[in-house]
Coordinates of C-alpha atoms in Angstrom, one line a residue:
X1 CA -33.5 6.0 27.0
X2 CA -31.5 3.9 24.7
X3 CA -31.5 4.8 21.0
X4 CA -29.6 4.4 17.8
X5 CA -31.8 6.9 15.4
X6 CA -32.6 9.6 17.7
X7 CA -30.7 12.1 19.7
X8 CA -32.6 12.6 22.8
X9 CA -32.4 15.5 25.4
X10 CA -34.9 15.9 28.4
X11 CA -35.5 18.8 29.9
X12 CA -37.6 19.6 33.0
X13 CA -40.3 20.9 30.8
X14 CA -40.0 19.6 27.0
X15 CA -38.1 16.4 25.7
X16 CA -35.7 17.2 22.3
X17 CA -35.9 14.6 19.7
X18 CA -33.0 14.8 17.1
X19 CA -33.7 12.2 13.9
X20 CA -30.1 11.5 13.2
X21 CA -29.4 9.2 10.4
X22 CA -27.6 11.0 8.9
X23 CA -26.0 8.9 6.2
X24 CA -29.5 8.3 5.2
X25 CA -30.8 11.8 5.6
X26 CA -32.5 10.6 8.7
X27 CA -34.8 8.0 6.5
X28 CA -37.6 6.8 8.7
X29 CA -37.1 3.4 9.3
X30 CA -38.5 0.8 11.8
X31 CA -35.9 1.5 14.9
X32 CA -36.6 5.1 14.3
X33 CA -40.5 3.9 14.6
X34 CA -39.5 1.7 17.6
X35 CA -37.6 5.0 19.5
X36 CA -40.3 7.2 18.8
X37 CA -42.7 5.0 19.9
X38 CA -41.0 4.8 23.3
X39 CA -40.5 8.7 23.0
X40 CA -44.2 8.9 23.2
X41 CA -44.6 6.3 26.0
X42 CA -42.3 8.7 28.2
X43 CA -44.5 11.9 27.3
X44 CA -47.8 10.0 27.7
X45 CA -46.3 9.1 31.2
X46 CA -45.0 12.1 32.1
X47 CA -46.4 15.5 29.9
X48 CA -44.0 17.6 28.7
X49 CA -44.0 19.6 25.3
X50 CA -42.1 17.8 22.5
X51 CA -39.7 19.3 19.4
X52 CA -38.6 17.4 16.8
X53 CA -35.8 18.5 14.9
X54 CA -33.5 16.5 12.1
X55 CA -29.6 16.1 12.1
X56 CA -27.4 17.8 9.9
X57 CA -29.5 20.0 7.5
X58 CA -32.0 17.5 6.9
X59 CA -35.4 16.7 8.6
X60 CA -36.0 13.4 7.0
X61 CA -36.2 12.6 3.7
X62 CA -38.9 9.9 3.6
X63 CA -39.4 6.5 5.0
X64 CA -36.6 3.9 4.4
X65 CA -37.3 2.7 0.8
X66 CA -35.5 -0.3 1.1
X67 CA -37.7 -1.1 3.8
X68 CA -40.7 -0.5 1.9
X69 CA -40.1 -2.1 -0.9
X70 CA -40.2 -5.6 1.5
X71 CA -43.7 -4.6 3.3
X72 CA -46.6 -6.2 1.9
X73 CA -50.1 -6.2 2.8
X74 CA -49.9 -7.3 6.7
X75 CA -47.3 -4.8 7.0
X76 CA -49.9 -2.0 5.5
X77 CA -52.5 -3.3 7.9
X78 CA -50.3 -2.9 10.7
X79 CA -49.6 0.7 10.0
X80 CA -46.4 1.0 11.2
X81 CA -45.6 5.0 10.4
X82 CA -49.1 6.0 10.7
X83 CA -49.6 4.4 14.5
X84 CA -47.0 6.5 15.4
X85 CA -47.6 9.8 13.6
X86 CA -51.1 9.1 14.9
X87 CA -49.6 8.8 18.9
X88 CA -47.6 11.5 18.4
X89 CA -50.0 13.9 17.2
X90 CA -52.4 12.3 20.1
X91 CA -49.8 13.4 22.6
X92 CA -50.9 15.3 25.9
X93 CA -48.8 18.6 25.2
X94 CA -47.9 20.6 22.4
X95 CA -45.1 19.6 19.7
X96 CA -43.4 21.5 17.5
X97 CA -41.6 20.6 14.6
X98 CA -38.1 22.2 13.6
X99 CA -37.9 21.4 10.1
X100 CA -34.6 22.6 8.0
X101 CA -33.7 21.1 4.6
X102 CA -36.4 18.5 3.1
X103 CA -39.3 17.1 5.0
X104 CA -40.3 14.1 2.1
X105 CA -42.8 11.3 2.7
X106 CA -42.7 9.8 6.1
X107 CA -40.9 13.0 6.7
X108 CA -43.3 15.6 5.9
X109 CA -46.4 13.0 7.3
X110 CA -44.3 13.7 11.0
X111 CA -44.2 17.1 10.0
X112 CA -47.4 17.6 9.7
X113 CA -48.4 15.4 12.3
X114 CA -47.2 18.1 15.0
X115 CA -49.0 20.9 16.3
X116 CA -46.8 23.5 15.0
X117 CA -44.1 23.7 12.4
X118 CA -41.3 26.2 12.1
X119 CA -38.7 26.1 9.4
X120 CA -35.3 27.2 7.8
X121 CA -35.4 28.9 4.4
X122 CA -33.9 25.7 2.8
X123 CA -37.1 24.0 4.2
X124 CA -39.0 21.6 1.3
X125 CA -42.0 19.2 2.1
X126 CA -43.7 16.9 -0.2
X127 CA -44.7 13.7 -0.7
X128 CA -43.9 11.8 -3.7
X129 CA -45.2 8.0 -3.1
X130 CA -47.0 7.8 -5.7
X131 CA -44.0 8.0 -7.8
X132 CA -42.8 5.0 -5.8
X133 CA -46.2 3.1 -6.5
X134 CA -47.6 3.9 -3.8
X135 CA -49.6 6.5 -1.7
X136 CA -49.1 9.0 1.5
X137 CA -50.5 7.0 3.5
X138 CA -49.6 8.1 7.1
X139 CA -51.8 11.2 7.4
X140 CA -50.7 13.3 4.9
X141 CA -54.1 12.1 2.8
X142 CA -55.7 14.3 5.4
X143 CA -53.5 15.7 7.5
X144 CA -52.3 18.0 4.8
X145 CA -55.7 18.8 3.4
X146 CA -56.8 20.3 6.8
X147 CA -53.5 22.6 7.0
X148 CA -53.4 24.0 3.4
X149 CA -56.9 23.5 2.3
X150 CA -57.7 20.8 -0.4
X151 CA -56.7 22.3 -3.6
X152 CA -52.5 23.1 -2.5
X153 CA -53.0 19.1 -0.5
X154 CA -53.8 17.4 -4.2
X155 CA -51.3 19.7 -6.1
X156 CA -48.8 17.9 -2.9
X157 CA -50.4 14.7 -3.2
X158 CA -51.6 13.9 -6.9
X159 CA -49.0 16.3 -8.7
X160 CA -46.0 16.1 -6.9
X161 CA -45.7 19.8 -6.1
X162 CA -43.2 20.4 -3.4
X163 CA -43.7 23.2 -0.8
X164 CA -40.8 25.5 -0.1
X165 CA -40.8 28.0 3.0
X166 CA -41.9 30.5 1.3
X167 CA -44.9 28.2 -0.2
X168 CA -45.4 26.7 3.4
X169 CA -45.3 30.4 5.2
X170 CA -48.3 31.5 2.9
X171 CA -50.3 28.7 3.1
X172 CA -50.2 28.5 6.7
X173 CA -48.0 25.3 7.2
X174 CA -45.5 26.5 9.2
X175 CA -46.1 29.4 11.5
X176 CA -42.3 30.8 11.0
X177 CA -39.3 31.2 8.8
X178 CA -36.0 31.5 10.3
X179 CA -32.5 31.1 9.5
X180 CA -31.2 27.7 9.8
X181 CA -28.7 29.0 12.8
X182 CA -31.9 30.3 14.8
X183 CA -34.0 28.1 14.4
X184 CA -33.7 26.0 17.2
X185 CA -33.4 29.5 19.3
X186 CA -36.9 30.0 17.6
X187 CA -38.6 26.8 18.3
X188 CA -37.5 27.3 21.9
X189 CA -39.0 30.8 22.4
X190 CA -42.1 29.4 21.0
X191 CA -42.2 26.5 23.7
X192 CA -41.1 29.3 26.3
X193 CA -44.1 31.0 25.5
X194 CA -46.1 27.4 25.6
X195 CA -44.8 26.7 29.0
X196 CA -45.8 29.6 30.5
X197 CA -49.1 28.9 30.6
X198 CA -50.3 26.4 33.0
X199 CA -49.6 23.1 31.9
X200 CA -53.7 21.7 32.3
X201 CA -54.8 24.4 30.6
X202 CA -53.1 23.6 27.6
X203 CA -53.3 19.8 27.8
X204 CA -57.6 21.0 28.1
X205 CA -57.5 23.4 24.9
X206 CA -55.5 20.6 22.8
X207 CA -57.8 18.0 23.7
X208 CA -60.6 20.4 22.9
X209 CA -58.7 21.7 19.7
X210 CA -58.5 18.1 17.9
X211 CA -61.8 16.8 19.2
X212 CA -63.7 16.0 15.8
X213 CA -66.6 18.5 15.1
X214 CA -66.0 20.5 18.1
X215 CA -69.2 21.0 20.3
X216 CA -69.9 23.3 23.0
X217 CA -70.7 20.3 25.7
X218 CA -66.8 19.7 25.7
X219 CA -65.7 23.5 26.0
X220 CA -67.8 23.6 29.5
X221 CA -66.6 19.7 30.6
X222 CA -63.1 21.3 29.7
X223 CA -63.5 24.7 31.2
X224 CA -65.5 23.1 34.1
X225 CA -62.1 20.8 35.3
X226 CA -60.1 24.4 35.0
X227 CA -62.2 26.2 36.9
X228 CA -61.8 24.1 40.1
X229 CA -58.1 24.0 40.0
X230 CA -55.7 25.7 41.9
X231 CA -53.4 27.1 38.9
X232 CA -56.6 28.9 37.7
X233 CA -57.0 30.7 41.2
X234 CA -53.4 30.8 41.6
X235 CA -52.6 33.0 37.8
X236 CA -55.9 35.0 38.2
X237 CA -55.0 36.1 41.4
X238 CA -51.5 37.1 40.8
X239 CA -52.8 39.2 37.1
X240 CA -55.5 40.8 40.1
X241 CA -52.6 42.0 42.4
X242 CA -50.6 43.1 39.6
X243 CA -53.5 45.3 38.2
X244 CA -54.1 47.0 41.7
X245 CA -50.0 47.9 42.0

């Protein structure tokens, strides 16, 4: 895959997506939507877990603002961020998010567009758009309202309060706090411990996870397709012979 924005490594079980801009502290702008998109046309082809990470001691710092401030309404419409915030969080296997140094805007809608965040201690998210004149308008509206709870979302979203790690740890945002130097090392383990279990039955529990309202109906449909495969006889056999040795 052919990119300018993103560093790209692919492994036989996850895919490792770099933002690197890094004379614009990896500003979202539309090749970096473009690459991403084909990012998630490679996972949505071929599952694997995802972990997005930023160059240089930034995860991005917002959308391109000289790009934004040349969208008008069609471009709004179109949705260009949140389409693929929105694929990205639709994808078939877990992502993670490695986020050291600021997370802003666009950024922190990525962010929190994953299924798990870790972060350094010099970790900062917020969105400030509507100091721009505009709003968070790529998930973070709702997005962050469902991770932190409604009351830390509008202090984010209507007051400009920024979350550090420590802020994000305790509120549940990110699941972690590590050193900038392990965090990768982290983010790694945690998709280790991912990969371990068979690869349906997390692709099953995600779908099943971010279905809206959640009903009973699709935890049987769900645990129905698991029960008839050959990973589930295959794992509950092997935990059997290890209990009778």
């Amino acid at each position: 895959m052919s990119t300018t924005t993103l560093r790209i490594e692919e492994l036989d079980d996850r895919v490792v997506v770099t933002l690197s801009r890094p004379s614009a502290r990896n500003a979202m702008n539309a090749a970096m939507v473009g690459e991403l998109h084909d990012v998630c046309a490679a996972l949505e082809e071929r599952p694997r877990l995802l972990l997005l990470t930023g160059d240089g001691g930034t995860f991005a710092a917002g959308a391109d603002i000289g790009e934004l401030r040349e969208r008008g309404r069609d471009q709004a419409l179109r949705g260009i961020n949140s389409r693929v915030f929105d694929r990205i969080a639709r994808l078939p296997m877990p992502t993670v998010a490695a986020v050291d140094g600021y997370a802003l805007g666009g950024g922190a809608e990525l962010a929190y567009a994953c299924d798990v965040r870790l972060a350094s201690p010099s970790a900062v998210f917020g969105n400030p758009e509507p100091g721009l004149g505009i709003l968070a308008a790529a998930g973070a509206c709702w997005r962050l309202r469902e991770l932190v709870g409604a009351s830390v979302a509008k202090q984010v979203l209507l007051a400009g309060k920024r979350l550090d790690a420590e802020d994000a740890l305790r509120f549940g945002l990110v699941a972690e706090v590590a050193p900038a130097g392990e965090l990768l090392k982290r983010a790694h383990a945690l998709l280790d411990r991912m990969a371990r279990s068979g690869a349906l039955a997390l692709r099953l529990t995600k779908l099943v996870a971010d279905a809206p309202g959640g009903h009973p109906i699709a935890d049987d449909l769900a645990q129905a397709i698991l029960f008839e495969s050959a990973d589930k006889r295959d794992r509950m056999d092997a935990f059997l012979a290890g209990g009778r040795s």
